[in-house]
Amino acid sequence: MSNEEELRRLDEEIARLKQENREQREQIRDMGATDQTEIASLITQADEQAGLISELEERRESLRRRQG
């Protein structure tokens, strides 16, 4: 896979994950009074996804630097 293809794929994946993360956090906010264990689990999942997004963004920037 060329750098351009990988950058395009990373851009698409980052955009998709960011949208999913926004939707997940909105869902958590809208849940109201519910099982606190479930809410904590959903927040943890959203935080883990945010970490993955950061890793992908770092990979994307590394590829861009290599391209010059």
Short mmCIF file of N, CA, C and O in Angstrom, two decimals:
data_model
loop_
_atom_site.label_atom_id
_atom_site.label_comp_id
_atom_site.label_asym_id
_atom_site.label_seq_id
_atom_site.Cartn_x
_atom_site.Cartn_y
_atom_site.Cartn_z
N MET A 1 0.86 -1.18 0.00
CA MET A 1 0.00 0.00 0.00
C MET A 1 0.90 1.24 0.00
O MET A 1 1.83 1.33 0.78
N SER A 2 0.60 2.17 -0.87
CA SER A 2 1.38 3.40 -0.94
C SER A 2 1.05 4.31 0.25
O SER A 2 0.03 4.15 0.91
N ASN A 3 1.94 5.27 0.48
CA ASN A 3 1.70 6.23 1.57
C ASN A 3 0.41 7.00 1.34
O ASN A 3 -0.34 7.25 2.29
N GLU A 4 0.13 7.37 0.09
CA GLU A 4 -1.09 8.12 -0.21
C GLU A 4 -2.32 7.30 0.11
O GLU A 4 -3.29 7.82 0.68
N GLU A 5 -2.28 6.02 -0.24
CA GLU A 5 -3.41 5.14 0.05
C GLU A 5 -3.60 4.98 1.55
O GLU A 5 -4.73 4.99 2.05
N GLU A 6 -2.48 4.81 2.25
CA GLU A 6 -2.57 4.65 3.70
C GLU A 6 -3.09 5.92 4.36
O GLU A 6 -3.90 5.87 5.28
N LEU A 7 -2.64 7.08 3.88
CA LEU A 7 -3.13 8.35 4.42
C LEU A 7 -4.63 8.49 4.19
O LEU A 7 -5.37 8.90 5.08
N ARG A 8 -5.08 8.14 3.00
CA ARG A 8 -6.51 8.22 2.69
C ARG A 8 -7.30 7.28 3.60
O ARG A 8 -8.32 7.67 4.16
N ARG A 9 -6.79 6.07 3.78
CA ARG A 9 -7.47 5.09 4.63
C ARG A 9 -7.50 5.59 6.08
O ARG A 9 -8.53 5.49 6.75
N LEU A 10 -6.39 6.15 6.55
CA LEU A 10 -6.35 6.67 7.92
C LEU A 10 -7.32 7.83 8.09
O LEU A 10 -8.02 7.91 9.10
N ASP A 11 -7.37 8.74 7.11
CA ASP A 11 -8.31 9.86 7.18
C ASP A 11 -9.74 9.37 7.29
O ASP A 11 -10.52 9.88 8.10
N GLU A 12 -10.08 8.37 6.48
CA GLU A 12 -11.44 7.82 6.50
C GLU A 12 -11.74 7.16 7.85
O GLU A 12 -12.82 7.34 8.41
N GLU A 13 -10.79 6.38 8.34
CA GLU A 13 -10.98 5.67 9.62
C GLU A 13 -11.10 6.66 10.77
O GLU A 13 -11.95 6.50 11.65
N ILE A 14 -10.27 7.67 10.78
CA ILE A 14 -10.32 8.69 11.84
C ILE A 14 -11.67 9.40 11.82
O ILE A 14 -12.29 9.59 12.86
N ALA A 15 -12.12 9.79 10.64
CA ALA A 15 -13.41 10.48 10.53
C ALA A 15 -14.54 9.59 11.03
O ALA A 15 -15.42 10.04 11.77
N ARG A 16 -14.52 8.31 10.64
CA ARG A 16 -15.56 7.38 11.07
C ARG A 16 -15.54 7.19 12.59
O ARG A 16 -16.58 7.26 13.25
N LEU A 17 -14.35 7.01 13.15
CA LEU A 17 -14.24 6.80 14.59
C LEU A 17 -14.64 8.05 15.38
O LEU A 17 -15.28 7.94 16.43
N LYS A 18 -14.29 9.22 14.87
CA LYS A 18 -14.68 10.45 15.56
C LYS A 18 -16.19 10.60 15.59
O LYS A 18 -16.76 11.00 16.61
N GLN A 19 -16.84 10.28 14.47
CA GLN A 19 -18.30 10.36 14.42
C GLN A 19 -18.92 9.37 15.39
O GLN A 19 -19.84 9.71 16.15
N GLU A 20 -18.42 8.14 15.40
CA GLU A 20 -18.93 7.13 16.33
C GLU A 20 -18.73 7.57 17.77
O GLU A 20 -19.60 7.38 18.63
N ASN A 21 -17.57 8.17 18.06
CA ASN A 21 -17.26 8.61 19.41
C ASN A 21 -18.20 9.72 19.85
O ASN A 21 -18.70 9.72 20.97
N ARG A 22 -18.47 10.67 18.94
CA ARG A 22 -19.42 11.75 19.26
C ARG A 22 -20.80 11.18 19.56
O ARG A 22 -21.45 11.57 20.53
N GLU A 23 -21.24 10.25 18.71
CA GLU A 23 -22.56 9.65 18.91
C GLU A 23 -22.62 8.86 20.22
O GLU A 23 -23.63 8.92 20.93
N GLN A 24 -21.57 8.15 20.53
CA GLN A 24 -21.54 7.37 21.76
C GLN A 24 -21.60 8.29 22.99
O GLN A 24 -22.35 8.03 23.93
N ARG A 25 -20.86 9.38 22.96
CA ARG A 25 -20.87 10.30 24.10
C ARG A 25 -22.23 11.01 24.21
O ARG A 25 -22.70 11.26 25.31
N GLU A 26 -22.85 11.32 23.08
CA GLU A 26 -24.19 11.91 23.12
C GLU A 26 -25.18 10.92 23.73
O GLU A 26 -26.04 11.31 24.52
N GLN A 27 -25.05 9.67 23.36
CA GLN A 27 -25.91 8.63 23.91
C GLN A 27 -25.74 8.54 25.42
O GLN A 27 -26.73 8.44 26.16
N ILE A 28 -24.51 8.62 25.89
CA ILE A 28 -24.24 8.56 27.33
C ILE A 28 -24.91 9.74 28.03
O ILE A 28 -25.55 9.59 29.06
N ARG A 29 -24.77 10.94 27.46
CA ARG A 29 -25.38 12.13 28.06
C ARG A 29 -26.90 12.02 28.11
O ARG A 29 -27.55 12.46 29.05
N ASP A 30 -27.48 11.42 27.07
CA ASP A 30 -28.94 11.33 26.97
C ASP A 30 -29.54 10.19 27.80
O ASP A 30 -30.76 10.12 27.94
N MET A 31 -28.71 9.33 28.35
CA MET A 31 -29.22 8.16 29.07
C MET A 31 -29.95 8.52 30.35
O MET A 31 -30.86 7.82 30.76
N GLY A 32 -29.55 9.60 30.98
CA GLY A 32 -30.20 9.97 32.24
C GLY A 32 -29.91 8.97 33.33
O GLY A 32 -28.87 8.34 33.37
N ALA A 33 -30.86 8.83 34.23
CA ALA A 33 -30.68 7.92 35.36
C ALA A 33 -30.79 6.48 34.88
O ALA A 33 -31.83 6.05 34.39
N THR A 34 -29.70 5.77 34.97
CA THR A 34 -29.66 4.36 34.59
C THR A 34 -28.57 3.68 35.39
O THR A 34 -27.98 4.28 36.28
N ASP A 35 -28.28 2.48 35.08
CA ASP A 35 -27.28 1.70 35.78
C ASP A 35 -25.90 2.38 35.69
O ASP A 35 -25.36 2.54 34.59
N GLN A 36 -25.36 2.76 36.81
CA GLN A 36 -24.07 3.46 36.84
C GLN A 36 -22.93 2.60 36.31
O GLN A 36 -21.99 3.10 35.70
N THR A 37 -23.02 1.29 36.52
CA THR A 37 -21.99 0.39 36.00
C THR A 37 -22.00 0.40 34.48
O THR A 37 -20.95 0.43 33.84
N GLU A 38 -23.19 0.41 33.90
CA GLU A 38 -23.31 0.46 32.44
C GLU A 38 -22.76 1.77 31.90
O GLU A 38 -22.04 1.79 30.90
N ILE A 39 -23.10 2.86 32.55
CA ILE A 39 -22.61 4.17 32.11
C ILE A 39 -21.08 4.21 32.20
O ILE A 39 -20.40 4.67 31.27
N ALA A 40 -20.53 3.70 33.30
CA ALA A 40 -19.07 3.68 33.46
C ALA A 40 -18.42 2.86 32.35
O ALA A 40 -17.37 3.25 31.81
N SER A 41 -19.02 1.75 32.01
CA SER A 41 -18.49 0.91 30.94
C SER A 41 -18.52 1.63 29.60
O SER A 41 -17.55 1.58 28.83
N LEU A 42 -19.61 2.32 29.32
CA LEU A 42 -19.72 3.07 28.06
C LEU A 42 -18.72 4.21 28.00
O LEU A 42 -18.12 4.48 26.95
N ILE A 43 -18.51 4.88 29.12
CA ILE A 43 -17.52 5.96 29.16
C ILE A 43 -16.12 5.40 28.92
O ILE A 43 -15.33 5.98 28.18
N THR A 44 -15.82 4.27 29.53
CA THR A 44 -14.51 3.63 29.33
C THR A 44 -14.31 3.28 27.87
O THR A 44 -13.24 3.51 27.31
N GLN A 45 -15.34 2.73 27.24
CA GLN A 45 -15.25 2.39 25.82
C GLN A 45 -15.01 3.64 24.97
O GLN A 45 -14.19 3.62 24.05
N ALA A 46 -15.71 4.71 25.29
CA ALA A 46 -15.55 5.96 24.54
C ALA A 46 -14.14 6.51 24.73
O ALA A 46 -13.52 6.99 23.78
N ASP A 47 -13.62 6.42 25.96
CA ASP A 47 -12.26 6.89 26.22
C ASP A 47 -11.23 6.05 25.48
O ASP A 47 -10.24 6.57 24.95
N GLU A 48 -11.43 4.74 25.44
CA GLU A 48 -10.51 3.86 24.72
C GLU A 48 -10.54 4.17 23.23
O GLU A 48 -9.51 4.17 22.56
N GLN A 49 -11.73 4.45 22.71
CA GLN A 49 -11.85 4.80 21.30
C GLN A 49 -11.14 6.12 21.02
O GLN A 49 -10.47 6.27 20.00
N ALA A 50 -11.24 7.07 21.94
CA ALA A 50 -10.54 8.34 21.78
C ALA A 50 -9.03 8.12 21.75
O ALA A 50 -8.31 8.78 21.00
N GLY A 51 -8.55 7.18 22.56
CA GLY A 51 -7.12 6.84 22.54
C GLY A 51 -6.71 6.26 21.21
O GLY A 51 -5.64 6.59 20.68
N LEU A 52 -7.54 5.40 20.65
CA LEU A 52 -7.27 4.82 19.34
C LEU A 52 -7.23 5.91 18.27
O LEU A 52 -6.35 5.92 17.40
N ILE A 53 -8.15 6.85 18.35
CA ILE A 53 -8.16 7.97 17.41
C ILE A 53 -6.85 8.74 17.49
O ILE A 53 -6.25 9.06 16.46
N SER A 54 -6.37 8.98 18.69
CA SER A 54 -5.10 9.70 18.87
C SER A 54 -3.94 8.93 18.25
O SER A 54 -3.08 9.52 17.59
N GLU A 55 -3.93 7.62 18.44
CA GLU A 55 -2.87 6.80 17.85
C GLU A 55 -2.91 6.87 16.32
O GLU A 55 -1.87 6.98 15.67
N LEU A 56 -4.10 6.80 15.75
CA LEU A 56 -4.23 6.88 14.30
C LEU A 56 -3.81 8.25 13.78
O LEU A 56 -3.18 8.36 12.73
N GLU A 57 -4.15 9.31 14.52
CA GLU A 57 -3.74 10.66 14.11
C GLU A 57 -2.22 10.80 14.15
O GLU A 57 -1.64 11.43 13.27
N GLU A 58 -1.59 10.20 15.16
CA GLU A 58 -0.13 10.23 15.24
C GLU A 58 0.48 9.49 14.06
O GLU A 58 1.46 9.95 13.46
N ARG A 59 -0.09 8.34 13.71
CA ARG A 59 0.39 7.57 12.56
C ARG A 59 0.24 8.39 11.28
O ARG A 59 1.15 8.43 10.44
N ARG A 60 -0.88 9.06 11.13
CA ARG A 60 -1.13 9.89 9.95
C ARG A 60 -0.09 11.00 9.85
O ARG A 60 0.48 11.25 8.79
N GLU A 61 0.17 11.67 10.97
CA GLU A 61 1.15 12.76 10.95
C GLU A 61 2.55 12.25 10.65
O GLU A 61 3.32 12.91 9.96
N SER A 62 2.88 11.08 11.15
CA SER A 62 4.18 10.47 10.87
C SER A 62 4.33 10.20 9.38
O SER A 62 5.38 10.48 8.77
N LEU A 63 3.28 9.68 8.75
CA LEU A 63 3.31 9.43 7.30
C LEU A 63 3.44 10.74 6.53
O LEU A 63 4.19 10.81 5.54
N ARG A 64 2.75 11.76 6.97
CA ARG A 64 2.82 13.06 6.28
C ARG A 64 4.23 13.64 6.38
O ARG A 64 4.73 14.23 5.42
N ARG A 65 4.86 13.50 7.54
CA ARG A 65 6.23 14.01 7.70
C ARG A 65 7.19 13.28 6.76
O ARG A 65 8.09 13.88 6.19
N ARG A 66 7.00 11.97 6.62
CA ARG A 66 7.87 11.18 5.74
C ARG A 66 7.70 11.59 4.28
O ARG A 66 8.64 11.49 3.51
N GLN A 67 6.50 12.01 3.92
CA GLN A 67 6.26 12.45 2.55
C GLN A 67 6.96 13.75 2.24
O GLN A 67 7.25 14.05 1.10
N GLY A 68 7.20 14.52 3.28
CA GLY A 68 7.92 15.77 3.10
C GLY A 68 7.00 16.88 2.91
O GLY A 68 7.01 17.91 2.52
#
